[in-house]
PDB file of C-alpha atoms and ligand atoms in Angstrom:
ATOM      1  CA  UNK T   1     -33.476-204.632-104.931  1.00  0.00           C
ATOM      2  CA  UNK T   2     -34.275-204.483-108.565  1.00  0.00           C
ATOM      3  CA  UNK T   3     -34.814-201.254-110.240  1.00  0.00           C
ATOM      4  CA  UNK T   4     -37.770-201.916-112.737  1.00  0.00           C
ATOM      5  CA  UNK T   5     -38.219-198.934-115.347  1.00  0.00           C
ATOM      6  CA  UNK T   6     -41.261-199.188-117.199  1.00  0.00           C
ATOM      7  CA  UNK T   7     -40.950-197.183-120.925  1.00  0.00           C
ATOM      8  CA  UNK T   8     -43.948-195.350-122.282  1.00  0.00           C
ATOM      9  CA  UNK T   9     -43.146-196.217-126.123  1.00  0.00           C
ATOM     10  CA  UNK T  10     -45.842-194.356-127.831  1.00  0.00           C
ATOM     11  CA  UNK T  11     -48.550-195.937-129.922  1.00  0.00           C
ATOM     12  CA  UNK T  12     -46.356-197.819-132.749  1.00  0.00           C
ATOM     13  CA  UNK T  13     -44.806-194.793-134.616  1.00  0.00           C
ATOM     14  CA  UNK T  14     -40.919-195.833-133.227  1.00  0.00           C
ATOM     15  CA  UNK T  15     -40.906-191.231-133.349  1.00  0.00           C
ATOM     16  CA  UNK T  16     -42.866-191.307-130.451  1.00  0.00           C
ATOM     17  CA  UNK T  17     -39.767-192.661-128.046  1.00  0.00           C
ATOM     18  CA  UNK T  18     -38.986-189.967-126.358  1.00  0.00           C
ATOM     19  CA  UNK T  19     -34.846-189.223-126.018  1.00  0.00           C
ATOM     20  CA  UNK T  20     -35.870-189.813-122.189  1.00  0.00           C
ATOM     21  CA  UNK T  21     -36.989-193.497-123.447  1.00  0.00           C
ATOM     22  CA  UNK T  22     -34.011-194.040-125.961  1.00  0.00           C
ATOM     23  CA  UNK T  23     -31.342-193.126-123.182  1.00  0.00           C
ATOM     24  CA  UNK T  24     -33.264-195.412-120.247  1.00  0.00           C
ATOM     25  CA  UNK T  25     -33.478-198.424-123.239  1.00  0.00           C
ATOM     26  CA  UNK T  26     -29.696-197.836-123.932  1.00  0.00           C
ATOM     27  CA  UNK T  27     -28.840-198.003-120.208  1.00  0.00           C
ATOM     28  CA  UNK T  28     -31.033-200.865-119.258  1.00  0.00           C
ATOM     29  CA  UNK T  29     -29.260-203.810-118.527  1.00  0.00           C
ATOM     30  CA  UNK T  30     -32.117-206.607-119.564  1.00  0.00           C
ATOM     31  CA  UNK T  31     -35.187-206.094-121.357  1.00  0.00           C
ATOM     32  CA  UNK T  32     -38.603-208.443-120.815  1.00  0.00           C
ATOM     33  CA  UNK T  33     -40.307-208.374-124.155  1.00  0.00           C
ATOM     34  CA  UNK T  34     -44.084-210.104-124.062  1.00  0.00           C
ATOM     35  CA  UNK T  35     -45.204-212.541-126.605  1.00  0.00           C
ATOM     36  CA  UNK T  36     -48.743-212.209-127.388  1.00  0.00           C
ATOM     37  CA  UNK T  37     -49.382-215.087-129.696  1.00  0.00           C
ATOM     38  CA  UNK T  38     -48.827-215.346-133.290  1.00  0.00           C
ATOM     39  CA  UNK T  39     -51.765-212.654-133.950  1.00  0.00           C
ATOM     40  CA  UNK T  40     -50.276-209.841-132.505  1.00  0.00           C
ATOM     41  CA  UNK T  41     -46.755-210.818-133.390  1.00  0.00           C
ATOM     42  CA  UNK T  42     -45.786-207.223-134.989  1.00  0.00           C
ATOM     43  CA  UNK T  43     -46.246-205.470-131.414  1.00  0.00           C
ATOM     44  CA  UNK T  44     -43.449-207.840-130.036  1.00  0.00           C
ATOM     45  CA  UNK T  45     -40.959-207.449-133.659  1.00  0.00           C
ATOM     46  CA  UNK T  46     -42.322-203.523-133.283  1.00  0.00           C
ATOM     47  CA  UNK T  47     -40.226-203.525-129.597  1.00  0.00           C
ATOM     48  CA  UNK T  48     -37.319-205.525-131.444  1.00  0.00           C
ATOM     49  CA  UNK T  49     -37.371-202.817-133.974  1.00  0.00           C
ATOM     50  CA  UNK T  50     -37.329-199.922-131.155  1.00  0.00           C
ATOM     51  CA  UNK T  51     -34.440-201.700-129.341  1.00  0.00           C
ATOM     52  CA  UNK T  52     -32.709-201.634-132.482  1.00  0.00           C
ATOM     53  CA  UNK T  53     -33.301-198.235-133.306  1.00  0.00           C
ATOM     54  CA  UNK T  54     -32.453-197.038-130.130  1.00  0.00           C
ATOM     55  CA  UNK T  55     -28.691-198.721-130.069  1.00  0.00           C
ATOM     56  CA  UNK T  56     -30.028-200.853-127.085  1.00  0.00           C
ATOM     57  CA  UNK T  57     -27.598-203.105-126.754  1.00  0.00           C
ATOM     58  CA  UNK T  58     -29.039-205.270-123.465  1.00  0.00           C
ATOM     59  CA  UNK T  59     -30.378-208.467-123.717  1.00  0.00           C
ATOM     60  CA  UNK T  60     -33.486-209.394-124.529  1.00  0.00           C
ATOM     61  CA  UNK T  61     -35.470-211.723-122.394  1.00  0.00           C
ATOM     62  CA  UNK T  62     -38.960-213.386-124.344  1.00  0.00           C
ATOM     63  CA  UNK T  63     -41.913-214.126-122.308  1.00  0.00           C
ATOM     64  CA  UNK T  64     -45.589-215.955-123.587  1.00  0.00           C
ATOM     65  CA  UNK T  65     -48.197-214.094-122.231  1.00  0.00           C
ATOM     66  CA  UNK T  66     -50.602-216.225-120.420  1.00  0.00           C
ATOM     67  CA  UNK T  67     -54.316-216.724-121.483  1.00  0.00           C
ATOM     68  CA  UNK T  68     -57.069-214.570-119.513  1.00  0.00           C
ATOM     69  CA  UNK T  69     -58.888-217.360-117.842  1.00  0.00           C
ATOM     70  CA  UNK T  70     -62.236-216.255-118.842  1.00  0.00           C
ATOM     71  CA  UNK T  71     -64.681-218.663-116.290  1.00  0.00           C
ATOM     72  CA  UNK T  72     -63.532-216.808-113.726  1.00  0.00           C
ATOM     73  CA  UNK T  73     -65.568-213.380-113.166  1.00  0.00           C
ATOM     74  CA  UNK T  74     -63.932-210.322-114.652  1.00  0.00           C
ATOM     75  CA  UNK T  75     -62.025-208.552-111.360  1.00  0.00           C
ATOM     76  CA  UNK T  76     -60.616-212.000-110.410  1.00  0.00           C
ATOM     77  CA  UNK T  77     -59.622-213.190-113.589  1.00  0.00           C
ATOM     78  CA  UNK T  78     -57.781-210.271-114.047  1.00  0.00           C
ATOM     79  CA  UNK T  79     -55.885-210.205-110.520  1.00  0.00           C
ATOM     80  CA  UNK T  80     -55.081-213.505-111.789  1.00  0.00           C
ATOM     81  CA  UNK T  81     -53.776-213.237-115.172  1.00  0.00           C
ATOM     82  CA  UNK T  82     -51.745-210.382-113.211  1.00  0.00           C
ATOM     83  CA  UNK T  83     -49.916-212.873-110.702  1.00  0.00           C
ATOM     84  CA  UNK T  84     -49.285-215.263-113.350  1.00  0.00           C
ATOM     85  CA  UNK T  85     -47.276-212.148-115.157  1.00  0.00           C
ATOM     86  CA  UNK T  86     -45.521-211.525-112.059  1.00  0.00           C
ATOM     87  CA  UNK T  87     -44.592-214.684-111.767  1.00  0.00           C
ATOM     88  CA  UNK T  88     -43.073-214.607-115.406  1.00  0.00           C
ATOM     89  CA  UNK T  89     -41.093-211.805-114.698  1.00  0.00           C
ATOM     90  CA  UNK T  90     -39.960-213.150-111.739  1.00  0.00           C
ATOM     91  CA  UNK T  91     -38.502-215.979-113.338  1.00  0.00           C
ATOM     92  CA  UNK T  92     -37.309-214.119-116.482  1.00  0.00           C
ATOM     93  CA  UNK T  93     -34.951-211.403-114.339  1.00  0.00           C
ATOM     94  CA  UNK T  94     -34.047-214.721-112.091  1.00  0.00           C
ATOM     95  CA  UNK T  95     -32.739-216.088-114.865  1.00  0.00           C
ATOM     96  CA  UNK T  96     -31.123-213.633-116.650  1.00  0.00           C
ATOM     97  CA  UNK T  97     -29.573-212.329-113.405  1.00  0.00           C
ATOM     98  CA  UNK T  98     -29.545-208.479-114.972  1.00  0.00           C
ATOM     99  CA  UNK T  99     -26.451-206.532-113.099  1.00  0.00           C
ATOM    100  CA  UNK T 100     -28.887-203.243-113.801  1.00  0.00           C
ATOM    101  CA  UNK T 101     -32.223-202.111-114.356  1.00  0.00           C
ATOM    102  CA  UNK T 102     -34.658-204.223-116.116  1.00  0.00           C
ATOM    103  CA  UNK T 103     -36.774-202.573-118.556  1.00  0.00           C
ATOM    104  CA  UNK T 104     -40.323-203.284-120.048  1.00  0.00           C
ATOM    105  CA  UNK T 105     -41.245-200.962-123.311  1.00  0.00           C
ATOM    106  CA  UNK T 106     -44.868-200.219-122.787  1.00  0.00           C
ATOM    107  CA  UNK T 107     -47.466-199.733-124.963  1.00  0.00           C
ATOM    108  CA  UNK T 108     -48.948-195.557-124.921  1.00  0.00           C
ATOM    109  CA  UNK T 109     -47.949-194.458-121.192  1.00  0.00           C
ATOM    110  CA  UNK T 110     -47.431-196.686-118.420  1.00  0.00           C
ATOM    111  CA  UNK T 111     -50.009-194.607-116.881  1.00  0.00           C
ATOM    112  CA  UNK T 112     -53.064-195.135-118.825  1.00  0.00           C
ATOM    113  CA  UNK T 113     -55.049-198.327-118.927  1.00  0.00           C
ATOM    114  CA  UNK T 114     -52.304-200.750-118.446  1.00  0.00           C
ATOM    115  CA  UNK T 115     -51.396-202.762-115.822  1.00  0.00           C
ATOM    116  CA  UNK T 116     -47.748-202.935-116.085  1.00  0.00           C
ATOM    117  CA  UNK T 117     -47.985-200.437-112.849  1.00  0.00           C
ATOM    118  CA  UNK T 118     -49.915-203.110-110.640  1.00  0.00           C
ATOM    119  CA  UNK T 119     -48.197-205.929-111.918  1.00  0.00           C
ATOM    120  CA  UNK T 120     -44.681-204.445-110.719  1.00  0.00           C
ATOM    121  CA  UNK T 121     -46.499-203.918-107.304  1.00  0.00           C
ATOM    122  CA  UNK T 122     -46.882-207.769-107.054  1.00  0.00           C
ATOM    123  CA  UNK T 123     -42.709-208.329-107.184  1.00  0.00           C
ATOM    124  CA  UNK T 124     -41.492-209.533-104.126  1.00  0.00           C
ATOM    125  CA  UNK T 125     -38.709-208.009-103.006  1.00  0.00           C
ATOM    126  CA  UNK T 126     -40.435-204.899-104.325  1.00  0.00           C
ATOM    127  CA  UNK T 127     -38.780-203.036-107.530  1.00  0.00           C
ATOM    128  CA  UNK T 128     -37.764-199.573-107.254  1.00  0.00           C
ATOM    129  CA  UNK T 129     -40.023-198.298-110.262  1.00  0.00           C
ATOM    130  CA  UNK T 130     -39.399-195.477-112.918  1.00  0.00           C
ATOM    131  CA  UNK T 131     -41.711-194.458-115.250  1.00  0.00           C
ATOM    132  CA  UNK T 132     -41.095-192.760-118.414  1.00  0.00           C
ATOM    133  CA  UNK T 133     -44.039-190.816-120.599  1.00  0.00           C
ATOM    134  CA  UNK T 134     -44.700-191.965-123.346  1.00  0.00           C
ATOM    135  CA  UNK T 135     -47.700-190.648-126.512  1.00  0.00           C
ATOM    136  CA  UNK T 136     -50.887-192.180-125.475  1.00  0.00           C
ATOM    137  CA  UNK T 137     -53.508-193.448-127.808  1.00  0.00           C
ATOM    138  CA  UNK T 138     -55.643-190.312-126.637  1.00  0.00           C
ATOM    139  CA  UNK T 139     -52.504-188.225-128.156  1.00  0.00           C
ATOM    140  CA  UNK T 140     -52.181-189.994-130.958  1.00  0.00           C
ATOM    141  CA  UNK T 141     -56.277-189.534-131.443  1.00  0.00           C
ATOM    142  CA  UNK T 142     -56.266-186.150-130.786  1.00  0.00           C
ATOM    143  CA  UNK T 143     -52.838-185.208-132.921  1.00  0.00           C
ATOM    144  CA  UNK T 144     -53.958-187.401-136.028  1.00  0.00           C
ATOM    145  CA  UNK T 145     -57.637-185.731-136.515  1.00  0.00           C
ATOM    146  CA  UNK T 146     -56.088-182.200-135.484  1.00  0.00           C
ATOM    147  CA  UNK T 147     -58.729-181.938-132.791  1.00  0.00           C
ATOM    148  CA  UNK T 148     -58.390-180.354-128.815  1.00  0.00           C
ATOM    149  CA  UNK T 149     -58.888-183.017-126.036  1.00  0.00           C
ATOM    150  CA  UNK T 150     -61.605-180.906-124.187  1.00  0.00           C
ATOM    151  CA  UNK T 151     -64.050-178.713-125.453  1.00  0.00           C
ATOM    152  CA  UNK T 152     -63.726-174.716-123.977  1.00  0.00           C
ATOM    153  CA  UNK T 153     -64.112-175.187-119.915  1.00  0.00           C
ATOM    154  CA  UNK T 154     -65.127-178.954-120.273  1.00  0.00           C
ATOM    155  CA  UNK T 155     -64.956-182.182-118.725  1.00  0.00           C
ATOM    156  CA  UNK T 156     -63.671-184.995-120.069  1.00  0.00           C
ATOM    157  CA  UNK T 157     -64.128-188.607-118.992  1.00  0.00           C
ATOM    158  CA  UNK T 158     -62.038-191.229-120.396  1.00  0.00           C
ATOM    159  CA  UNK T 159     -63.826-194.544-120.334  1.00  0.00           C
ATOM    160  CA  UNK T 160     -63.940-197.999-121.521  1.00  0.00           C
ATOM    161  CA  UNK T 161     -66.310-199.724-123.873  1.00  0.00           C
ATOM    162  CA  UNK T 162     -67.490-202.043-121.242  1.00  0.00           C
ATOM    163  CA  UNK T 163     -68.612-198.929-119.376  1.00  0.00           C
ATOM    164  CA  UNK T 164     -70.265-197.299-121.921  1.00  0.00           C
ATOM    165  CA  UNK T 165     -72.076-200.455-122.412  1.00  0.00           C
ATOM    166  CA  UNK T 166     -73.340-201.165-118.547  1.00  0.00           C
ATOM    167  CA  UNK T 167     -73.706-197.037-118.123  1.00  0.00           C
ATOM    168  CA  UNK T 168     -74.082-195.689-121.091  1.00  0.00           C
ATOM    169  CA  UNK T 169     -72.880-191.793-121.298  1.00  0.00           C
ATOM    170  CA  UNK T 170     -71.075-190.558-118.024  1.00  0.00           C
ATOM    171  CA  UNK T 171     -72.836-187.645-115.941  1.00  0.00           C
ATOM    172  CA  UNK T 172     -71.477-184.383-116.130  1.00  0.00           C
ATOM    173  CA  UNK T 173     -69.348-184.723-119.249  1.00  0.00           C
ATOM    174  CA  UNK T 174     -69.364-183.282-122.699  1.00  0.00           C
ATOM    175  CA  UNK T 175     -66.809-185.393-124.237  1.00  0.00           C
ATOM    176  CA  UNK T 176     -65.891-188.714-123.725  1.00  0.00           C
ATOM    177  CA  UNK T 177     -62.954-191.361-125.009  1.00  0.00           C
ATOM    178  CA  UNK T 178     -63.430-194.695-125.152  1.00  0.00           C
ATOM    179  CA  UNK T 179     -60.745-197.397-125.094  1.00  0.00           C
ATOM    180  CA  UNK T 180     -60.476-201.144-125.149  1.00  0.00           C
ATOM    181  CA  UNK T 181     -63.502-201.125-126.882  1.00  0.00           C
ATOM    182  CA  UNK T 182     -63.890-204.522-128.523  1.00  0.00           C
ATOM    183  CA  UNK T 183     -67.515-203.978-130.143  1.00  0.00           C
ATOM    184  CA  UNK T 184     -67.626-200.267-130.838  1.00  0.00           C
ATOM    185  CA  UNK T 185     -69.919-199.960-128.099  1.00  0.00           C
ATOM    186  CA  UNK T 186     -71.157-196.072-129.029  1.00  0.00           C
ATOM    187  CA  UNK T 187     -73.665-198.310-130.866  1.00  0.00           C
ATOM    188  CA  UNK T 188     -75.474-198.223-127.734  1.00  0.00           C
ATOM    189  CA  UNK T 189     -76.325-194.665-127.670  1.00  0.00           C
ATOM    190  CA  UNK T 190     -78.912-192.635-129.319  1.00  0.00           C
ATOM    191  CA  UNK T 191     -76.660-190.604-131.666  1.00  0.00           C
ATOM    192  CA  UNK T 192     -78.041-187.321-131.947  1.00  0.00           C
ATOM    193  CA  UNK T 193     -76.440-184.725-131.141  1.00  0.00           C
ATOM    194  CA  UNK T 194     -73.127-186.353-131.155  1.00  0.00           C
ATOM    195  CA  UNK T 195     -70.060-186.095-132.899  1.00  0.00           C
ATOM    196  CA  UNK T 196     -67.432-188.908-133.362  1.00  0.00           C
ATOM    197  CA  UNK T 197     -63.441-188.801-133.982  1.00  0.00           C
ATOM    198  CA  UNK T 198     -62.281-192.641-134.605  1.00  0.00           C
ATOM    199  CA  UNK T 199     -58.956-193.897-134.931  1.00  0.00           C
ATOM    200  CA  UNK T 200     -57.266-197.085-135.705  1.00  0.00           C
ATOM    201  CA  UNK T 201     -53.811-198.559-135.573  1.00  0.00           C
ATOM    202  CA  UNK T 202     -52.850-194.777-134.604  1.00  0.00           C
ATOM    203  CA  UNK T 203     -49.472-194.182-135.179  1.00  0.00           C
ATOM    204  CA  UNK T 204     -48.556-197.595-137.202  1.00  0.00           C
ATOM    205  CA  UNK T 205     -48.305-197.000-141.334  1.00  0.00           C
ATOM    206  CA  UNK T 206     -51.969-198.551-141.329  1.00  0.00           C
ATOM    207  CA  UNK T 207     -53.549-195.942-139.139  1.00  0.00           C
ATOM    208  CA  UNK T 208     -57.352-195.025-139.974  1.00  0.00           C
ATOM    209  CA  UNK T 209     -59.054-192.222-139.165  1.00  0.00           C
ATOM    210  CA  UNK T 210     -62.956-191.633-139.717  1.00  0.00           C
ATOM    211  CA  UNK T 211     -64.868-188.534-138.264  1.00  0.00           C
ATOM    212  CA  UNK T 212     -68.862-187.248-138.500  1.00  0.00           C
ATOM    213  CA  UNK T 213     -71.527-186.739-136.710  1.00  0.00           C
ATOM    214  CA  UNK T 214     -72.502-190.108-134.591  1.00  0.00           C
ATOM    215  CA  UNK T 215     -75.438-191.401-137.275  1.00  0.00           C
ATOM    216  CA  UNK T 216     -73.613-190.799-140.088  1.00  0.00           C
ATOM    217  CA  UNK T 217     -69.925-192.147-138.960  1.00  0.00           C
ATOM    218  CA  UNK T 218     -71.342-194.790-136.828  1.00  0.00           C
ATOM    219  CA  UNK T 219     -71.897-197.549-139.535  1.00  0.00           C
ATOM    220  CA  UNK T 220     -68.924-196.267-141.821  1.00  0.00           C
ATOM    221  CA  UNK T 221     -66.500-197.073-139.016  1.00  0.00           C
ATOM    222  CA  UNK T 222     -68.366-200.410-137.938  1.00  0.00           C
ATOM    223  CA  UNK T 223     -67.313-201.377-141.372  1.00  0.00           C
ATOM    224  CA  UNK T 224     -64.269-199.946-141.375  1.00  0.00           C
ATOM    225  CA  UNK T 225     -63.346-202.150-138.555  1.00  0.00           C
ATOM    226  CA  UNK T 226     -64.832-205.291-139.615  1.00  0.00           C
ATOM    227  CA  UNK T 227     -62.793-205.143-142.930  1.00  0.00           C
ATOM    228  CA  UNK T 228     -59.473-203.658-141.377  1.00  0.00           C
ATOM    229  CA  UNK T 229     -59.766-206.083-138.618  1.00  0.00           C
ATOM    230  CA  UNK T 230     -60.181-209.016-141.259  1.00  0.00           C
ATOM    231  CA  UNK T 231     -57.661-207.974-143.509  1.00  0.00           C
ATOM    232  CA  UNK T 232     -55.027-207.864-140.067  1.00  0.00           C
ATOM    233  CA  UNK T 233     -56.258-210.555-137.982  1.00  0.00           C
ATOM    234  CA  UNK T 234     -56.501-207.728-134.752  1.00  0.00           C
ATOM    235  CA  UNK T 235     -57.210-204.135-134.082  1.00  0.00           C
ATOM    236  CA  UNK T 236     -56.726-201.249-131.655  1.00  0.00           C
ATOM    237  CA  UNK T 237     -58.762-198.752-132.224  1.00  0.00           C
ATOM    238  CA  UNK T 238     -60.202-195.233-130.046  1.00  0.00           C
ATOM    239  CA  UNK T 239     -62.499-192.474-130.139  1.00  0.00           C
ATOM    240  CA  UNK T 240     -63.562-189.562-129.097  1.00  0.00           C
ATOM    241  CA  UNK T 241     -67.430-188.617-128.748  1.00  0.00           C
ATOM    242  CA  UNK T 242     -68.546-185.214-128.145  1.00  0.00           C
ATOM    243  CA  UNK T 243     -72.157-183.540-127.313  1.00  0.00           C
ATOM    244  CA  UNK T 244     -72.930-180.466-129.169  1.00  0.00           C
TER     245      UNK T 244
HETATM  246  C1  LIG Q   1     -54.295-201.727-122.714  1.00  0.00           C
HETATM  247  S1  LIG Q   1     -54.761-200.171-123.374  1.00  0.00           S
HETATM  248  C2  LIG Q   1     -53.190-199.407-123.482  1.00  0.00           C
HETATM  249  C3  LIG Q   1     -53.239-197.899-123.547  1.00  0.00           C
HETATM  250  C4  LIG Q   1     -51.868-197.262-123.603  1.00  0.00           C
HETATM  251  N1  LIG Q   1     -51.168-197.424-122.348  1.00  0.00           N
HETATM  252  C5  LIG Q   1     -51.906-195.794-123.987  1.00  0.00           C
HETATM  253  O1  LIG Q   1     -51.331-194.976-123.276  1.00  0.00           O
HETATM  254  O2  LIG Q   1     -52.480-195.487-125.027  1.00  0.00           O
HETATM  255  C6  LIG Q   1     -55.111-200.644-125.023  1.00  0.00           C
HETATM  256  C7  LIG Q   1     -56.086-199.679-125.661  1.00  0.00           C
HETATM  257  O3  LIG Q   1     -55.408-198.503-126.037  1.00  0.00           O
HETATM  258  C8  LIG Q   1     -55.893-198.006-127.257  1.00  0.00           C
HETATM  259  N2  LIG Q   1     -54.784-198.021-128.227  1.00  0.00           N
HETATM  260  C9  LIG Q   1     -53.523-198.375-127.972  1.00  0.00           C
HETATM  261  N3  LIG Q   1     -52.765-198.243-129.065  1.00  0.00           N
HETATM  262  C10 LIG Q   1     -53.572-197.782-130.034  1.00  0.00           C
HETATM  263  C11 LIG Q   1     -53.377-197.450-131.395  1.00  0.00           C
HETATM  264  N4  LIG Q   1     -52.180-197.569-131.983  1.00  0.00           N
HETATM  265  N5  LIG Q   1     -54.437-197.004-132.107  1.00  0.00           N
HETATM  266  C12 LIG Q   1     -55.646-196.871-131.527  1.00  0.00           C
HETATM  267  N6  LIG Q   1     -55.883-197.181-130.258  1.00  0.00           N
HETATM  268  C13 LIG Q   1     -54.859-197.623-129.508  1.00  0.00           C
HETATM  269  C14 LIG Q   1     -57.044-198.930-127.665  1.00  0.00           C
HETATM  270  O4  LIG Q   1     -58.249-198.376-127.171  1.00  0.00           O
HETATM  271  C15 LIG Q   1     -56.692-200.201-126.954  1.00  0.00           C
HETATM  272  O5  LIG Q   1     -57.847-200.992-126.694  1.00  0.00           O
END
C-alpha cells in the first residue's frame, strides 16, 4: 500500500511551510508536482522553489493537468477531470516506483476547497493518507488586513462565488468569505450595509489588499483585478464581506 501525504504549503509565501511540512517533504521519497499550463507556470517553479528550500532531496515526478471538459454539466465534469487525475498519479508513482511515501505540496490546506482529498480516495489499492496543515487563503486574508475571522458570537459561512451568484447572501450569517470567485460575484448584492476585505495573490511579493465599505470598494477592486489580472495573465484572489 502506498502512503500518500498530502502537504498544506500555505498560500505562496515559501514561510508558511510549516517545520511539520519541511520534515514530511525531506522524508518523502517521490514528489508529483502538477503542471498547469504555461499561465500558471510560477505555482509549479513556486513548489520547485519549496523543495529546494526545504533540502528535499526526492525526486520529482511532472504531471500536465488535464483540461476541465466544460460540455459536460458542472458535478460530472468535475468527477471527471478527478478520475483523469487519478489516473495520472497512478501512472506517475507506477513509474517512478517510490520505495516511500509519495508526496503532493498543496495549495492553502488540503482541507479547504481542494480536491486533492477526493482524488486520493479514487487510488486503487487505496493510499494510506496524511495530511499536513497548511495557511489557508482565509489566513492569509485575515492576517494581511489585520482583521478577526468572525465577528463577536458570529457565524461565518465560507462560500464560493458561484453560490453567491445562484443564492445570493447565506441565511443566518453575518460574515461571509468567498473563494474561487472568477467574476467578483459580490457585484450581485445590494451593498449597503456591507463591508468588504479583498485580497489578491496573498502571500506572493504581488499580494493586494483593498478594504471599504461594499459601494465604495466594490468598483476599486473590480479594477484592481482587471489590471492586476492583465498585467499577470491569472489571479487568485478572496474576500471577506461583513453586515454591520
Ligand atoms: C482551489 S481553492 C484552494 C484553497 C486552498 N486549499 C486554501 O486553503 O486556501 C483556490 C481558491 O483559493 C483562494 N486562494 C488561494 N490562494 C490564494 C492567494 N494566494 N491569494 C488569494 N486567494 C487565494 C482563491 O479564492 C482561489 O480561487
Amino acid at each position: 500500500m502506498t502512503d500518500l501525504w498530502l502537504i498544506g504549503i500555505g498560500t505562496g509565501n515559501p514561510a508558511h511551510v510549516t517545520l511539520e511540512a519541511r520534515q514530511a517533504l525531506r522524508d518523502a521519497a517521490l514528489v508529483l508536482v502538477p503542471r498547469k499550463g504555461p499561465d500558471k507556470a510560477d505555482l509549479a517553479d513556486l513548489r520547485h522553489a519549496i523543495l529546494n528550500a526545504c533540502g528535499s532531496r526526492a525526486p520529482v515526478a511532472e504531471f500536465d493537468m488535464p483540461v476541465r471538459d466544460e460540455g459536460r454539466p458542472y458535478l460530472e465534469r468535475v468527477r471527471h477531470w478527478h478520475d483523469e487525475i487519478a489516473a495520472l498519479w497512478t501512472r506517475a508513482i507506477a513509474t517512478a516506483r517510490p520505495q516511500g511515501p509519495v508526496a503532493l505540496l498543496v495549495w492553502g490546506d488540503p482541507g479547504l476547497y481542494d480536491s486533492t482529498l477526493r482524488i486520493a480516495a479514487r487510488l486503487d489499492p487505496r493510499p494510506r493518507v496524511r495530511v499536513v496543515p497548511g495557511i489557508s487563503a482565509l489566513q492569509a486574508l485575515t492576517a494581511a488586513h489585520a482583521i478577526p475571522f468572525n465577528a463577536v458570537n458570529g457565524a461565518v459561512t465560507v462560500t464560493t462565488g458561484r453560490r453567491l451568484r445562484d443564492f445570493g447572501w447565506p441565511e443566518g450569517t453575518d460574515t461571509v468569505v468567498v473563494m474561487l470567485d472568477g467574476e467578483l460575484s459580490f457585484q450581485r448584492l445590494d451593498p449597503a450595509g456591507i463591508e468588504i476585505w479583498w485580497g489578491a495573490f496573498l502571500g506572493l511579493p504581488n499580494q493586494l489588499l483593498e478594504a471599504g465599505p461594499l459601494a465604495q470598494a466594490g468598483p476599486r477592486i473590480v479594477a484592481a483585478r482587471a489590471a492586476a489580472r492583465a498585467r499577470h495573465g491569472w489571479i487568485m484572489d478572496t474576500y471577506l464581506l461583513r453586515r454591520r
